[in-house]
Amino acid sequence: MALPCVRLGVVRLRSGTLLRGLCRSSSHQTSAAAEEIEVPRRKTWDKTAVLQALAYTVNHDPTSSAYMFLDDPYLLPSTSTDYKLFSLSKESGKNAAKYIVNMYPNLFQKDFAEPHIPCLMPENIQPQVEGVSEEALNERILLRRVNESVDLFDQLLQGGTTPSVETTNKLLDLICFYGDREPTTEDQQYQQEDNESEKVKKRNVPLKRIPAGRTWRENNNAERIFNLMPERSAHSYRTMIRGMVKHGAYAQAFNMYTDLLNNRYTGDVYTFNALILAAPETKTEVKDKGALIVELLNHMVQQKVTPNLLTFNSVMKSLRKIGPPVKGMAMQTLLEMKALDIEPSLATYSHLLGVFYKPGDLLGQSQLLTSILEQTRGKSFAAKDPDDMFFFSEAMRVCLEAKDLDLAYELHKLLNTGDNWRLLGKTPQEFAYYGRLFHIVCMMENADVVLKWYRELVPSRYYPTSKGFQNLLQVLEMENRLELIPEIWKDIKLLGHSNKEYLLEEVLNLMATGKPNAELQAVFADTAVSIKSVYESSNTSKYQLKVSAAAFGNIALLLTRAGRLEEAWKILKSFKTKNLVPR
């Protein structure tokens, strides 16, 4: 049989290039017409695309500790206290390592990371420019050295050299941002150079939580340098306004805004965001606070300043401080966002819940949250506001107070949509969310469902408090699942709650009131001996437990049921030495 002949052919692509290939023909000649081939566009992959793909294939392990502790097996927490202590220790170790790397960059010259990770390499924090010059001043401003920058600025003025308006404005930015003080480790942790969005986030911190020693001082260096400027630009006024608002000088910020208008300048969107946040702090009457916010929004329209998401979030945050009387304004703000095609963030919904909150009005809150979850169902959110992390814990509080289990499950479904879990917040918000979720599950579900959630959340996501264990024991009592009490007692000891007297008495009382079989009675007796040893060891520790007659009576009863009469008799003898009266 003859083999088909093989010949080289030419294929013409749409791009005009020629591609030579192998063409096979048998008995007949192929057509000479060129064949068109659709060439797909080149796909550019991120350097970490493989790692990201592998990360999505790994499921959550409910039996392990949180991911942040897996680097060091000696720092795996076993109690909620250890969780807080070890997380703080790890953060402190990161700060110490970063300090050493930046102070001695000559010791860390090699870069083994692929792809390159800039945050792991030393930063240039030592000045390179010597002498008194504007270039040296710009370098110290870039290095965020507040005191050195101010001293160098004064030396330039004394030498007869006036820095340019641009350099002076950069110095004002630095002083106003840090409140005329050297930046601390906490300040630098979230600071990213030349990132305007990060600066906005820092300026929009809640006004009631200004750090100690960070208030705006009278006649500080920012005001002094501002008054020394021979020529002030709009940037100078805007920086001063934002610095005053950030550090609690609300009335002075509005005075500076008046000066800005008198000099025929206009504010930018970030200036108005700061002033809107400060508006409720400058008025006493509710109607005056709302009117001032509306006036600032009208000024934005007159000055042709386009609002952004943070503008509306600032409005909602200010309305939240005012309270329920401004519910109508809050809904109008949402409609305005919709008209401008601005998608609300989780912080928007969190502030909205705060505006509508009224003690005792749980039905209204749950209805509002239901509407919010209907609008956000299936959506994946990204971090756009630093207050985004408060939404889930705040919403779960509403579910708990309204005792709406279906709403809690719907909220948890939203949390697990896409990467929304990244917006759960820091450790306090995460603990609050899962604690409230477990609480409402204990109140509304049966024992099997409660135990399913317990095994899924503990210890990987949630370390139960003593109140959480008490709720779990009540569920076991209602469902008559007393055989699980010894296992729960082991977890109580492991998670560091064996120093709570009411928990020990609750465990003993449940085992004593039940009527288990002989095998379970032996297990209960072992648990009672374990609890007795906790009472005895507490006499030599800082957590000295108060011995009660009911607790020792239940221990004696459990030992008697298991046939351990000698140990039960020793318990009865101890009543006299401890001045207790058995029932």
XYZ file of C-alpha atoms in Angstrom:
583
model
C 0.000 0.000 0.000
C 1.435 3.346 -0.990
C 1.970 5.893 1.736
C 0.307 9.303 1.290
C 2.704 11.891 -0.016
C 3.858 14.663 2.306
C 4.603 18.169 1.082
C 5.313 21.550 2.581
C 2.540 24.083 2.294
C 2.127 27.746 3.128
C -0.641 29.036 5.396
C -1.457 32.747 5.350
C -2.543 34.199 8.673
C -4.823 37.196 9.187
C -1.905 39.189 10.455
C -0.197 38.846 7.061
C 2.596 36.508 8.193
C 3.374 33.179 6.513
C 3.456 29.887 8.326
C 5.006 26.807 6.786
C 3.439 23.514 7.727
C 3.111 19.921 6.654
C 0.277 19.140 4.288
C -0.746 15.619 3.441
C -2.530 14.629 0.264
C -3.585 11.227 -0.984
C -4.928 10.675 -4.496
C -6.216 14.124 -5.191
C -4.506 17.530 -5.185
C -5.451 19.912 -2.389
C -6.723 23.352 -3.171
C -4.145 26.098 -3.438
C -6.367 28.531 -1.560
C -4.818 29.737 1.650
C -6.475 28.625 4.882
C -7.175 31.266 7.512
C -6.313 30.454 11.142
C -7.499 32.406 14.191
C -4.497 32.926 16.500
C -5.532 33.610 20.129
C -4.147 36.613 21.900
C -1.223 36.082 24.187
C -2.185 35.625 27.841
C 0.035 37.366 30.369
C 0.092 35.549 33.694
C 0.981 37.023 37.045
C 4.171 35.702 38.634
C 2.176 34.295 41.541
C -0.637 32.834 39.399
C 0.419 29.243 40.145
C 0.486 29.908 43.888
C -2.930 31.538 43.719
C -4.357 28.575 41.838
C -2.912 26.138 44.365
C -4.284 28.206 47.257
C -7.841 27.824 45.950
C -7.470 24.012 45.916
C -6.787 23.824 49.673
C -9.863 23.490 51.845
C -10.243 24.877 55.349
C -8.924 22.575 58.081
C -11.150 22.999 61.168
C -8.774 21.019 63.394
C -5.760 23.312 62.965
C -5.017 26.700 64.431
C -5.269 29.913 62.478
C -2.981 30.240 59.464
C -0.997 33.077 61.027
C 0.468 30.696 63.638
C 1.520 27.827 61.354
C 4.991 29.248 60.716
C 6.102 28.494 64.283
C 4.811 25.276 65.920
C 5.951 26.537 69.334
C 3.445 29.380 69.094
C 0.280 27.389 68.448
C -2.280 28.836 70.893
C -4.315 26.516 73.057
C -6.455 29.161 74.780
C -8.110 32.425 73.795
C -5.596 34.231 76.015
C -2.724 32.552 74.183
C -4.323 33.539 70.871
C -4.221 37.226 71.785
C -0.758 36.986 73.349
C 0.833 35.053 70.476
C -0.736 37.245 67.788
C 0.645 40.336 69.530
C 4.009 38.600 69.928
C 4.151 37.765 66.239
C 3.307 41.338 65.263
C 5.950 42.614 67.676
C 8.493 40.229 66.153
C 7.667 41.523 62.662
C 8.217 45.100 63.797
C 11.515 44.177 65.463
C 12.715 42.348 62.339
C 11.738 45.275 60.126
C 13.651 47.635 62.415
C 16.825 45.507 62.230
C 16.568 45.148 58.446
C 16.168 48.882 57.941
C 18.829 49.889 60.460
C 21.478 47.526 59.055
C 20.670 47.183 55.328
C 24.276 46.220 54.552
C 23.668 42.827 56.177
C 20.765 42.006 53.844
C 22.078 42.435 50.315
C 20.954 39.175 48.698
C 17.418 38.786 47.397
C 16.364 35.147 47.100
C 12.646 35.761 46.592
C 11.160 35.008 43.166
C 9.168 37.049 42.327
C 10.777 39.997 44.097
C 8.980 41.085 47.286
C 9.833 44.759 47.954
C 8.436 44.836 51.509
C 10.935 42.167 52.608
C 13.958 44.131 51.453
C 15.621 46.954 53.417
C 14.320 50.472 52.927
C 16.632 53.410 52.444
C 16.025 55.191 55.766
C 19.409 56.877 56.187
C 19.894 60.366 54.698
C 22.330 60.494 51.811
C 22.415 64.253 51.171
C 24.538 66.270 53.580
C 24.478 69.975 54.309
C 21.704 72.540 54.416
C 19.868 72.575 51.108
C 16.394 72.160 49.687
C 17.434 68.798 48.268
C 18.383 67.596 51.761
C 15.025 68.861 53.054
C 13.134 66.922 50.384
C 15.055 63.765 51.272
C 14.193 64.019 54.986
C 10.558 64.641 54.127
C 10.609 61.501 51.987
C 12.120 59.571 54.905
C 9.313 60.897 57.177
C 11.673 62.505 59.691
C 9.451 65.214 61.106
C 11.777 66.935 63.585
C 14.813 66.898 61.274
C 12.734 68.305 58.421
C 11.440 71.169 60.575
C 14.960 71.980 61.844
C 16.371 71.962 58.316
C 13.543 74.231 57.126
C 14.367 76.724 59.885
C 18.075 76.602 59.004
C 17.267 77.392 55.376
C 15.218 80.425 56.420
C 17.960 81.629 58.759
C 20.483 81.307 55.919
C 18.344 83.512 53.707
C 17.020 80.723 51.472
C 13.254 80.382 51.142
C 12.179 76.865 50.106
C 9.839 76.597 47.146
C 6.083 76.401 47.600
C 6.093 72.759 46.473
C 8.702 71.754 49.065
C 6.936 73.696 51.819
C 3.640 72.021 50.934
C 5.331 68.602 51.198
C 6.588 69.570 54.653
C 3.079 70.667 55.660
C 1.745 67.310 54.425
C 4.233 65.491 56.648
C 3.584 67.597 59.763
C -0.202 67.549 59.426
C -0.273 63.822 58.765
C 1.684 62.900 61.911
C 0.413 65.726 64.118
C 3.777 67.519 64.441
C 5.356 64.457 66.067
C 7.718 61.726 64.985
C 5.866 58.787 63.413
C 5.503 55.686 65.578
C 5.636 52.065 64.441
C 1.842 51.964 64.333
C 1.772 55.055 62.105
C 4.276 53.579 59.664
C 2.628 50.168 59.548
C -0.111 51.325 57.174
C 1.793 54.165 55.514
C 2.599 53.634 51.848
C 4.605 56.254 50.018
C 2.931 58.052 47.107
C -0.401 56.258 47.578
C -3.227 58.743 47.807
C -5.872 56.156 48.618
C -3.957 55.038 51.691
C -3.621 58.647 52.820
C -7.364 59.085 52.509
C -7.972 56.004 54.607
C -5.708 57.298 57.345
C -7.464 60.653 57.317
C -10.862 59.025 57.647
C -10.221 57.342 60.997
C -13.156 57.690 63.415
C -12.961 61.107 65.019
C -13.800 59.858 68.494
C -10.755 57.565 68.571
C -7.907 60.048 68.253
C -4.765 58.508 69.841
C -3.519 60.003 73.070
C -1.030 62.801 72.488
C -2.152 63.206 68.867
C -4.412 66.241 69.340
C -3.813 69.469 67.482
C -1.680 71.809 69.560
C -1.946 75.573 69.491
C 0.754 77.350 67.452
C 2.427 74.115 66.397
C 4.997 73.860 63.630
C 2.335 73.399 60.948
C 0.648 76.698 61.843
C 3.998 78.460 62.244
C 5.297 77.317 58.845
C 1.940 78.088 57.225
C 2.070 81.652 58.563
C 5.697 82.054 57.390
C 4.874 81.102 53.807
C 5.173 84.183 51.542
C 2.893 82.540 49.001
C 0.186 80.008 49.853
C -1.462 77.746 47.325
C -4.772 75.907 47.540
C -2.807 72.795 48.504
C -1.515 74.594 51.612
C -5.018 75.365 52.876
C -6.331 71.911 52.045
C -3.499 70.205 53.894
C -4.062 72.326 56.991
C -7.792 71.566 56.973
C -7.271 67.833 56.725
C -4.588 67.864 59.416
C -6.810 69.834 61.803
C -9.736 67.483 61.277
C -7.593 64.402 61.719
C -6.211 65.628 65.039
C -9.419 67.000 66.532
C -9.294 70.764 65.776
C -12.721 70.849 64.120
C -13.601 74.524 64.667
C -10.158 75.614 63.445
C -10.610 73.487 60.329
C -13.792 75.361 59.405
C -12.054 78.682 60.040
C -9.286 77.596 57.688
C -11.917 76.608 55.112
C -13.342 80.137 55.338
C -9.858 81.536 54.697
C -9.520 79.236 51.688
C -12.746 80.635 50.184
C -11.747 84.223 50.985
C -8.537 83.718 49.001
C -10.618 82.562 45.991
C -9.480 78.960 46.228
C -11.634 75.853 46.119
C -11.440 72.645 48.089
C -10.859 69.180 46.661
C -12.828 66.031 47.345
C -10.576 64.951 50.227
C -10.942 68.335 51.931
C -14.733 68.067 51.819
C -14.568 64.472 53.083
C -12.698 65.696 56.152
C -15.047 68.630 56.752
C -18.115 66.385 56.477
C -16.635 64.103 59.134
C -16.047 67.110 61.399
C -19.501 68.656 60.858
C -21.333 66.864 63.733
C -18.595 67.920 66.182
C -19.076 71.656 65.627
C -22.841 71.895 66.241
C -25.071 70.972 69.167
C -28.556 70.765 67.637
C -29.476 67.842 65.393
C -30.995 70.046 62.708
C -27.881 72.254 62.655
C -25.630 69.232 62.169
C -27.694 67.979 59.242
C -27.900 71.454 57.728
C -24.117 71.864 57.852
C -23.606 68.576 56.009
C -26.079 69.626 53.315
C -24.341 73.011 53.039
C -20.969 71.342 52.467
C -22.486 69.143 49.750
C -23.923 72.240 48.071
C -20.462 73.824 48.203
C -19.115 70.791 46.340
C -21.696 71.353 43.615
C -20.872 75.069 43.383
C -17.117 74.395 43.222
C -17.649 71.560 40.704
C -16.026 68.946 42.925
C -17.085 65.400 42.035
C -17.821 63.247 45.116
C -16.378 59.749 45.462
C -17.289 56.726 47.543
C -15.465 58.061 50.600
C -17.502 61.267 50.377
C -20.778 59.410 50.757
C -19.308 57.143 53.424
C -18.233 60.258 55.326
C -21.801 61.545 55.092
C -23.164 58.234 56.383
C -20.624 58.161 59.203
C -21.586 61.678 60.280
C -25.288 60.811 60.089
C -24.568 57.769 62.245
C -23.224 60.070 64.969
C -26.400 62.127 64.808
C -28.627 59.055 65.156
C -32.117 57.894 64.063
C -33.585 61.414 63.492
C -31.720 61.611 60.153
C -32.949 58.334 58.624
C -34.409 60.235 55.693
C -31.082 61.869 54.884
C -29.394 58.460 54.963
C -31.816 57.041 52.398
C -31.418 60.156 50.227
C -27.649 59.607 50.342
C -28.083 56.059 49.027
C -30.310 57.295 46.195
C -27.727 59.939 45.295
C -25.019 57.252 45.146
C -27.196 55.241 42.796
C -27.780 58.276 40.584
C -24.015 58.827 40.289
C -23.328 55.106 39.602
C -21.238 54.779 42.771
C -21.403 51.258 44.172
C -21.784 51.218 47.990
C -19.085 49.464 49.979
C -19.549 47.367 53.102
C -18.749 50.443 55.197
C -21.763 52.202 53.631
C -24.084 49.436 54.804
C -22.418 49.322 58.223
C -23.021 53.055 58.742
C -26.574 52.644 57.465
C -27.284 50.030 60.145
C -25.840 52.447 62.711
C -28.099 55.268 61.514
C -31.223 53.146 61.820
C -30.235 51.605 65.154
C -32.669 52.337 67.943
C -32.641 50.367 71.218
C -35.579 47.975 71.195
C -36.361 48.457 67.482
C -34.997 45.064 66.476
C -37.635 44.432 63.813
C -36.664 47.534 61.871
C -33.002 46.603 62.012
C -33.572 43.058 60.760
C -35.760 44.299 57.896
C -33.042 46.738 56.842
C -30.375 44.030 57.010
C -32.600 41.711 54.961
C -32.830 44.366 52.256
C -29.049 44.870 52.341
C -28.353 41.139 51.979
C -30.774 40.902 49.047
C -28.828 43.626 47.228
C -25.416 42.114 48.016
C -26.274 38.445 47.406
C -23.562 36.763 45.338
C -21.328 39.863 45.179
C -17.641 39.841 45.986
C -16.403 43.055 47.605
C -12.951 44.604 47.673
C -11.535 46.847 50.384
C -12.394 50.459 49.545
C -12.809 51.992 52.985
C -11.045 51.157 56.284
C -14.465 50.833 57.936
C -15.422 47.942 55.636
C -14.128 45.505 58.243
C -16.846 46.482 60.746
C -19.804 45.397 58.610
C -19.903 41.656 59.275
C -19.553 41.881 63.062
C -22.129 44.709 63.164
C -24.566 42.786 60.962
C -24.181 39.609 63.027
C -25.012 41.657 66.130
C -28.290 42.620 64.474
C -29.010 38.948 63.687
C -28.311 37.966 67.291
C -30.457 40.684 68.841
C -33.311 39.938 66.430
C -32.826 36.160 66.957
C -33.064 35.646 63.209
C -31.139 32.464 62.371
C -31.970 32.476 58.649
C -30.611 36.006 58.384
C -27.414 34.913 60.151
C -26.955 32.036 57.706
C -27.511 34.406 54.777
C -24.892 36.773 56.183
C -22.424 33.905 56.628
C -23.061 32.872 53.028
C -22.144 36.400 51.919
C -18.951 36.192 53.984
C -17.915 33.025 52.130
C -18.648 34.508 48.697
C -15.461 35.160 46.751
C -12.834 36.872 48.871
C -15.284 38.620 51.202
C -13.728 36.761 54.131
C -10.745 39.089 53.792
C -13.004 41.938 54.959
C -13.897 40.242 58.240
C -11.468 42.540 60.038
C -8.831 42.145 62.684
C -8.894 39.744 65.620
C -11.507 41.669 67.720
C -13.973 41.854 64.820
C -13.358 38.209 63.885
C -13.928 37.062 67.467
C -17.089 39.159 67.729
C -18.496 37.776 64.470
C -17.925 34.088 65.190
C -18.895 34.476 68.853
C -22.259 35.976 67.895
C -22.774 33.370 65.163
C -22.117 30.516 67.604
C -24.380 32.150 70.211
C -27.371 32.397 67.883
C -26.793 28.821 66.653
C -26.844 27.607 70.262
C -30.100 29.449 70.889
C -31.983 28.350 67.767
C -30.585 24.990 66.568
C -30.589 21.412 67.854
C -27.594 19.693 69.398
C -26.374 17.974 66.217
C -26.225 21.242 64.268
C -24.616 23.045 67.206
C -21.916 20.374 67.467
C -21.335 20.566 63.702
C -20.673 24.306 63.962
C -18.604 23.787 67.106
C -16.274 21.316 65.394
C -16.016 23.509 62.291
C -15.174 26.756 64.107
C -13.086 25.587 67.088
C -10.129 26.141 67.212
C -9.359 27.234 63.652
C -11.603 30.303 63.627
C -13.011 30.789 67.098
C -11.877 30.214 70.672
C -15.063 29.973 72.745
C -15.432 32.197 75.775
C -16.772 30.869 79.074
C -20.205 32.178 78.017
C -19.931 30.198 74.790
C -19.221 26.981 76.695
C -22.132 27.703 79.019
C -24.457 28.034 76.013
C -23.124 24.739 74.634
C -23.724 22.936 77.936
C -27.290 24.242 78.041
C -27.893 22.814 74.560
C -26.595 19.403 75.666
C -28.857 19.544 78.708
C -31.965 20.387 76.668
C -31.242 17.629 74.129
C -30.215 15.119 76.846
C -26.826 14.548 75.180
C -24.974 14.145 78.470
C -22.563 11.576 77.021
C -20.735 14.469 75.339
C -20.036 16.324 78.579
C -16.665 14.605 79.302
C -15.448 15.588 75.829
C -16.602 19.193 76.335
C -14.889 19.261 79.726
C -11.579 18.346 78.081
C -12.023 21.273 75.689
C -12.847 23.574 78.611
C -9.553 22.636 80.251
C -7.624 22.823 76.982
C -8.944 26.292 76.118
C -8.145 27.691 79.558
C -11.617 28.065 81.115
C -11.166 25.625 84.007
C -10.734 28.621 86.334
C -14.403 29.612 85.966
C -16.323 28.378 89.008
C -19.758 28.494 87.409
C -18.548 26.325 84.505
C -17.204 23.651 86.876
C -20.425 23.644 88.868
C -22.487 23.494 85.654
C -20.571 20.430 84.399
C -20.890 18.645 87.750
C -24.578 19.466 88.065
C -25.390 18.113 84.603
C -23.564 14.844 85.248
C -25.194 14.446 88.662
C -28.778 15.065 87.475
C -28.575 12.577 84.608
C -29.219 8.839 84.785
C -26.534 7.286 82.574
C -25.616 3.643 82.154
C -22.828 1.960 84.087
C -20.177 2.610 81.437
C -20.988 6.313 81.282
C -21.065 6.534 85.092
C -17.416 5.438 85.161
C -16.526 8.159 82.649
C -18.452 10.729 84.715
C -16.529 9.666 87.816
C -13.210 10.225 86.028
C -14.413 13.670 84.946
C -15.440 14.456 88.539
C -11.958 13.469 89.786
C -10.425 15.724 87.136
C -12.572 18.647 88.315
C -11.638 17.873 91.936
C -7.949 18.113 91.003
C -8.617 21.531 89.433
C -10.130 22.720 92.721
C -7.145 21.410 94.668
C -4.507 22.831 92.311
C -6.155 26.255 92.394
C -5.049 26.701 96.013
C -1.447 27.054 94.822
C -2.175 29.235 91.779
C -3.250 32.835 91.319
C -6.757 31.677 90.298
C -8.026 30.379 93.626
C -11.450 28.815 93.174
C -14.108 29.111 95.828
C -15.193 25.633 96.915
C -18.969 25.153 97.199
C -20.893 22.448 99.029
C -22.959 21.692 95.913
C -19.859 21.028 93.803
C -18.227 18.667 96.323
C -21.573 16.984 96.945
C -21.934 16.243 93.227
C -18.376 14.862 93.097
C -19.146 12.506 95.984
C -22.416 11.454 94.322
C -20.738 10.677 91.000
C -18.009 8.649 92.700
C -20.605 6.704 94.667
C -22.580 5.836 91.527
C -19.422 4.464 89.934
C -18.698 2.286 92.999
C -15.622 4.266 94.104
C -16.751 4.462 97.718
C -13.368 5.118 99.334
C -12.801 8.227 97.246
C -16.376 9.353 97.921
C -15.820 8.900 101.676
C -12.707 11.106 101.505
C -14.792 13.794 99.834
C -17.349 13.608 102.649
C -14.596 13.927 105.258
C -13.328 17.075 103.528
C -16.644 18.846 104.184
C -15.664 19.360 107.822
C -12.185 20.661 107.049
C -13.585 23.122 104.497
C -16.461 24.227 106.766
C -19.077 23.045 104.269
C -22.474 21.474 104.925
C -23.537 18.648 102.561
C -27.102 18.567 101.316
